[in-house]
Amino acid sequence: MSVKYVASSKLPTPWGTFTMVGFEDETSGKEHVALVFGEVAGDSPVLARVHSECLTGDALFSLRCDCGFQLQEALKRISENGSGVLLYLRQEGRGIGLLNKIRAYHLQDGGADTVEANEQLGFAADMRDYSMCLPMLEHLGIKQVRLMTNNPRKVKALEQYGVAVAERVPLQVGKNRHNEQYLATKMGKLGHMMTEHHFREEE
Ligand SMILES: Nc1nc2c(ncn2[C@@H]2O[C@H](COP(=O)(O)OP(=O)(O)OP(=O)(O)O)[C@@H](O)[C@H]2O)c(=O)[nH]1
Ligand SMILES: [Zn+2]
């Protein structure tokens, strides 16, 4: 995969002003973004979030998942930490795309869980690709990350692509009555590491 730096600008947010760095994945044509806070270049591990696009959760206030809450919490923690990076990857719906995710949600409305819905549509449970992460981090001069995630498979996948993950930092926010079952399936079928006491109730 070839990932090319395109442009950067300031991005003021409620948690402070980040630098937004835009990349183009020349193979897929996808446009990925890194939000950088403070000084990140160097040898020490950088607080990081690798966030996969979820239009419904990140932008449309959906309570079906925990994505939007994780996005906000990650930006807040990075700003409180004084430095860090969030990679916003354009792989909606664990890589199946927005319209297929709506199809999957429809099947979930009828009783399927998040994994069964994907399988009924002919997709694997998780089709994401993390190959763009190393070139994006290298461009920013980041050598190691402290990764905010509950997903050990994400840690493994990143390491397979050569990203040095110094530590996994739990990121458990956003549980509510609409996504309890979804989070339980992620724990049971997708191997996510979550413990009740880490959650903060949103509703
Ligand atoms: N196919 C599908 N994708 C979903 C569904 N719910 C959320 N997503 C997508 O899942 C991705 C987020 O992945 P998650 O499994 O929630 O979490 P993760 O990134 O693996 O792990 P964390 O780092 O702990 O958040 C986003 O791309 C969402 O659009 C669903 O029911 N079906
Ligand atoms: Zn989501």
Tab-separated table of C-alpha atoms and ligand atoms in Angstrom:
chain	number	residue	atom	x	y	z
A	1	MET	CA	0.000	0.000	0.000
A	2	SER	CA	1.229	3.501	-0.762
A	3	VAL	CA	0.045	6.283	1.486
A	4	LYS	CA	0.870	9.828	0.498
A	5	TYR	CA	0.892	12.958	2.675
A	6	VAL	CA	-1.333	15.611	1.057
A	7	ALA	CA	-1.903	18.602	3.356
A	8	SER	CA	-2.205	19.736	6.947
A	9	SER	CA	-4.028	22.456	8.873
A	10	LYS	CA	-5.154	23.471	12.352
A	11	LEU	CA	-8.285	21.846	13.764
A	12	PRO	CA	-9.704	23.611	16.819
A	13	THR	CA	-11.896	21.293	18.932
A	14	PRO	CA	-13.562	21.489	22.352
A	15	TRP	CA	-10.404	19.751	23.690
A	16	GLY	CA	-7.887	22.132	22.168
A	17	THR	CA	-6.346	22.816	18.798
A	18	PHE	CA	-5.064	19.755	16.962
A	19	THR	CA	-3.097	19.622	13.737
A	20	MET	CA	-5.046	17.726	11.093
A	21	VAL	CA	-2.832	15.837	8.666
A	22	GLY	CA	-4.455	14.433	5.520
A	23	PHE	CA	-3.213	11.359	3.656
A	24	GLU	CA	-4.290	9.659	0.466
A	25	ASP	CA	-4.178	5.921	0.072
A	26	GLU	CA	-3.230	5.734	-3.574
A	27	THR	CA	-4.365	2.133	-3.993
A	28	SER	CA	-7.919	2.500	-2.674
A	29	GLY	CA	-8.330	6.260	-3.151
A	30	LYS	CA	-9.375	6.525	0.528
A	31	GLU	CA	-8.640	9.739	2.423
A	32	HIS	CA	-7.334	9.178	5.968
A	33	VAL	CA	-6.645	11.762	8.634
A	34	ALA	CA	-4.299	12.041	11.623
A	35	LEU	CA	-5.160	14.464	14.432
A	36	VAL	CA	-1.966	15.416	16.216
A	37	PHE	CA	-1.701	17.189	19.565
A	38	GLY	CA	1.560	18.543	20.982
A	39	GLU	CA	4.990	17.122	20.196
A	40	VAL	CA	4.802	13.528	18.992
A	41	ALA	CA	7.991	12.948	16.993
A	42	GLY	CA	10.683	10.975	18.794
A	43	ASP	CA	11.499	7.707	20.490
A	44	SER	CA	9.104	7.734	23.457
A	45	PRO	CA	5.717	5.979	23.188
A	46	VAL	CA	2.923	8.317	22.056
A	47	LEU	CA	-0.652	8.102	23.406
A	48	ALA	CA	-2.617	7.013	20.329
A	49	ARG	CA	-6.053	6.007	19.095
A	50	VAL	CA	-6.590	4.143	15.823
A	51	HIS	CA	-10.261	4.887	15.149
A	52	SER	CA	-12.262	3.334	12.321
A	53	GLU	CA	-14.931	5.497	10.749
A	54	CYS	CA	-18.458	5.100	12.106
A	55	LEU	CA	-20.641	7.806	10.557
A	56	THR	CA	-23.612	6.826	12.683
A	57	GLY	CA	-21.748	6.866	15.993
A	58	ASP	CA	-19.111	9.533	15.318
A	59	ALA	CA	-21.376	12.110	13.641
A	60	LEU	CA	-25.030	11.098	13.917
A	61	PHE	CA	-25.251	10.511	17.685
A	62	SER	CA	-26.080	6.801	17.396
A	63	LEU	CA	-26.356	4.856	20.631
A	64	ARG	CA	-26.143	1.497	18.808
A	65	CYS	CA	-22.397	1.390	19.357
A	66	ASP	CA	-19.701	3.021	21.491
A	67	CYS	CA	-17.695	4.674	18.674
A	68	GLY	CA	-18.690	8.313	19.144
A	69	PHE	CA	-18.044	8.143	22.893
A	70	GLN	CA	-14.649	6.528	22.310
A	71	LEU	CA	-13.743	9.188	19.740
A	72	GLN	CA	-14.514	12.028	22.153
A	73	GLU	CA	-12.852	10.340	25.120
A	74	ALA	CA	-9.706	9.655	23.068
A	75	LEU	CA	-9.408	13.303	21.986
A	76	LYS	CA	-9.997	14.448	25.565
A	77	ARG	CA	-7.348	12.090	26.970
A	78	ILE	CA	-4.820	13.096	24.311
A	79	SER	CA	-5.352	16.744	25.149
A	80	GLU	CA	-5.119	16.092	28.921
A	81	ASN	CA	-1.940	14.124	28.312
A	82	GLY	CA	-0.438	17.126	26.507
A	83	SER	CA	0.402	15.132	23.375
A	84	GLY	CA	-0.837	12.264	21.266
A	85	VAL	CA	-2.324	11.223	17.959
A	86	LEU	CA	-5.633	9.937	16.629
A	87	LEU	CA	-5.659	8.154	13.277
A	88	TYR	CA	-9.131	8.426	11.736
A	89	LEU	CA	-9.346	5.607	9.215
A	90	ARG	CA	-11.981	5.614	6.494
A	91	GLN	CA	-13.098	2.032	6.844
A	92	GLU	CA	-16.742	2.365	7.759
A	93	GLY	CA	-18.608	-0.595	9.191
A	94	ARG	CA	-15.489	-2.638	9.956
A	95	GLY	CA	-14.612	-2.330	6.286
A	96	ILE	CA	-17.970	-3.246	4.651
A	97	GLY	CA	-19.043	0.359	3.987
A	98	LEU	CA	-21.949	2.481	5.176
A	99	LEU	CA	-24.740	0.997	3.070
A	100	ASN	CA	-23.791	-2.558	3.968
A	101	LYS	CA	-23.645	-1.504	7.624
A	102	ILE	CA	-27.231	-0.251	7.296
A	103	ARG	CA	-28.125	-3.651	5.783
A	104	ALA	CA	-26.396	-5.300	8.767
A	105	TYR	CA	-28.271	-3.071	11.222
A	106	HIS	CA	-31.540	-4.087	9.529
A	107	LEU	CA	-30.683	-7.746	10.125
A	108	GLN	CA	-29.781	-6.847	13.721
A	109	ASP	CA	-33.194	-5.179	14.098
A	110	GLY	CA	-34.583	-8.624	13.227
A	111	GLY	CA	-32.533	-10.402	15.907
A	112	ALA	CA	-29.092	-11.166	14.425
A	113	ASP	CA	-26.028	-10.109	16.364
A	114	THR	CA	-23.296	-7.932	14.830
A	115	VAL	CA	-21.226	-10.944	13.700
A	116	GLU	CA	-24.172	-13.004	12.369
A	117	ALA	CA	-25.457	-9.991	10.421
A	118	ASN	CA	-22.114	-9.589	8.631
A	119	GLU	CA	-21.992	-13.299	7.876
A	120	GLN	CA	-25.554	-13.345	6.509
A	121	LEU	CA	-24.470	-10.628	4.087
A	122	GLY	CA	-21.476	-12.700	2.984
A	123	PHE	CA	-18.809	-10.719	4.844
A	124	ALA	CA	-16.312	-11.742	7.491
A	125	ALA	CA	-16.985	-10.308	10.967
A	126	ASP	CA	-14.142	-7.794	10.594
A	127	MET	CA	-12.785	-6.795	7.163
A	128	ARG	CA	-10.554	-3.942	8.312
A	129	ASP	CA	-7.056	-3.304	7.029
A	130	TYR	CA	-4.467	-1.495	9.121
A	131	SER	CA	-1.664	-1.303	6.555
A	132	MET	CA	-1.901	2.507	6.284
A	133	CYS	CA	-1.064	3.047	9.965
A	134	LEU	CA	2.708	2.507	9.855
A	135	PRO	CA	3.336	4.947	6.967
A	136	MET	CA	1.076	7.549	8.639
A	137	LEU	CA	2.899	7.200	11.972
A	138	GLU	CA	6.298	7.226	10.250
A	139	HIS	CA	5.403	10.459	8.486
A	140	LEU	CA	4.691	11.986	11.913
A	141	GLY	CA	7.983	10.683	13.342
A	142	ILE	CA	6.213	8.380	15.819
A	143	LYS	CA	8.217	5.281	16.749
A	144	GLN	CA	6.013	3.653	19.417
A	145	VAL	CA	2.419	3.974	20.609
A	146	ARG	CA	0.419	3.523	23.812
A	147	LEU	CA	-2.733	2.352	22.074
A	148	MET	CA	-6.176	3.188	23.448
A	149	THR	CA	-8.326	0.174	22.506
A	150	ASN	CA	-10.241	-2.734	23.978
A	151	ASN	CA	-9.514	-4.887	20.933
A	152	PRO	CA	-6.497	-7.194	21.240
A	153	ARG	CA	-6.876	-8.153	17.536
A	154	LYS	CA	-6.244	-4.540	16.618
A	155	VAL	CA	-3.022	-4.608	18.649
A	156	LYS	CA	-1.949	-7.811	16.858
A	157	ALA	CA	-2.862	-6.487	13.422
A	158	LEU	CA	-0.899	-3.274	13.968
A	159	GLU	CA	2.127	-5.203	15.213
A	160	GLN	CA	1.959	-7.411	12.131
A	161	TYR	CA	2.249	-4.268	10.027
A	162	GLY	CA	5.320	-3.174	12.000
A	163	VAL	CA	3.777	-0.692	14.463
A	164	ALA	CA	5.472	-0.913	17.892
A	165	VAL	CA	2.693	-1.056	20.520
A	166	ALA	CA	4.372	-0.349	23.863
A	167	GLU	CA	1.134	-0.674	25.844
A	168	ARG	CA	-2.629	-1.235	25.431
A	169	VAL	CA	-4.688	1.352	27.284
A	170	PRO	CA	-8.373	0.418	27.897
A	171	LEU	CA	-10.985	2.796	26.418
A	172	GLN	CA	-14.315	1.810	27.910
A	173	VAL	CA	-16.957	4.498	27.575
A	174	GLY	CA	-20.415	4.833	26.098
A	175	LYS	CA	-22.299	1.818	27.386
A	176	ASN	CA	-26.065	2.382	27.313
A	177	ARG	CA	-29.226	0.312	27.091
A	178	HIS	CA	-29.185	0.346	23.261
A	179	ASN	CA	-25.705	-1.124	22.874
A	180	GLU	CA	-25.430	-3.519	25.822
A	181	GLN	CA	-26.012	-6.549	23.586
A	182	TYR	CA	-23.632	-5.241	20.925
A	183	LEU	CA	-20.853	-4.753	23.485
A	184	ALA	CA	-21.535	-8.203	24.935
A	185	THR	CA	-21.135	-9.737	21.449
A	186	LYS	CA	-17.878	-7.851	20.918
A	187	MET	CA	-16.623	-9.335	24.158
A	188	GLY	CA	-17.925	-12.843	23.501
A	189	LYS	CA	-17.295	-13.262	19.760
A	190	LEU	CA	-14.728	-10.642	18.797
A	191	GLY	CA	-12.442	-10.962	21.818
A	192	HIS	CA	-12.763	-7.395	23.083
A	193	MET	CA	-11.473	-6.929	26.600
A	194	MET	CA	-14.014	-5.127	28.724
A	195	THR	CA	-14.875	-5.192	32.374
A	196	GLU	CA	-18.052	-3.792	33.863
A	197	HIS	CA	-16.355	-1.467	36.316
A	198	HIS	CA	-14.462	0.359	33.577
A	199	PHE	CA	-17.643	1.633	31.953
A	200	ARG	CA	-19.062	5.046	32.477
A	201	GLU	CA	-22.832	5.139	31.983
A	202	GLU	CA	-23.999	7.624	29.347
A	203	GLU	CA	-27.720	7.439	29.892
B	1	LIG	N1	-20.337	-4.272	10.140
B	1	LIG	C1	-20.607	-3.627	11.266
B	1	LIG	N2	-19.769	-2.647	11.634
B	1	LIG	C2	-20.033	-2.007	12.777
B	1	LIG	C3	-21.147	-2.306	13.580
B	1	LIG	N3	-21.142	-1.493	14.653
B	1	LIG	C4	-20.036	-0.713	14.522
B	1	LIG	N4	-19.363	-1.010	13.386
B	1	LIG	C5	-18.114	-0.469	12.871
B	1	LIG	O1	-17.102	-0.983	13.684
B	1	LIG	C6	-15.979	-0.125	13.652
B	1	LIG	C7	-15.499	0.077	15.083
B	1	LIG	O2	-15.100	-1.146	15.547
B	1	LIG	P1	-15.461	-1.740	16.946
B	1	LIG	O3	-15.585	-3.227	16.774
B	1	LIG	O4	-16.635	-0.992	17.570
B	1	LIG	O5	-14.237	-1.412	17.874
B	1	LIG	P2	-12.714	-1.618	17.562
B	1	LIG	O6	-12.245	-0.432	16.773
B	1	LIG	O7	-12.448	-2.968	16.978
B	1	LIG	O8	-12.109	-1.668	19.020
B	1	LIG	P3	-11.848	-0.464	19.988
B	1	LIG	O9	-10.477	0.024	19.638
B	1	LIG	O10	-11.888	-1.061	21.358
B	1	LIG	O11	-12.913	0.554	19.747
B	1	LIG	C8	-16.425	1.133	12.953
B	1	LIG	O12	-15.897	1.091	11.629
B	1	LIG	C9	-17.940	0.998	12.938
B	1	LIG	O13	-18.530	1.617	11.793
B	1	LIG	C10	-22.017	-3.350	13.163
B	1	LIG	O14	-22.993	-3.722	13.817
B	1	LIG	N5	-21.705	-3.976	11.986
B	2	ZN	ZN	-20.010	2.754	15.789
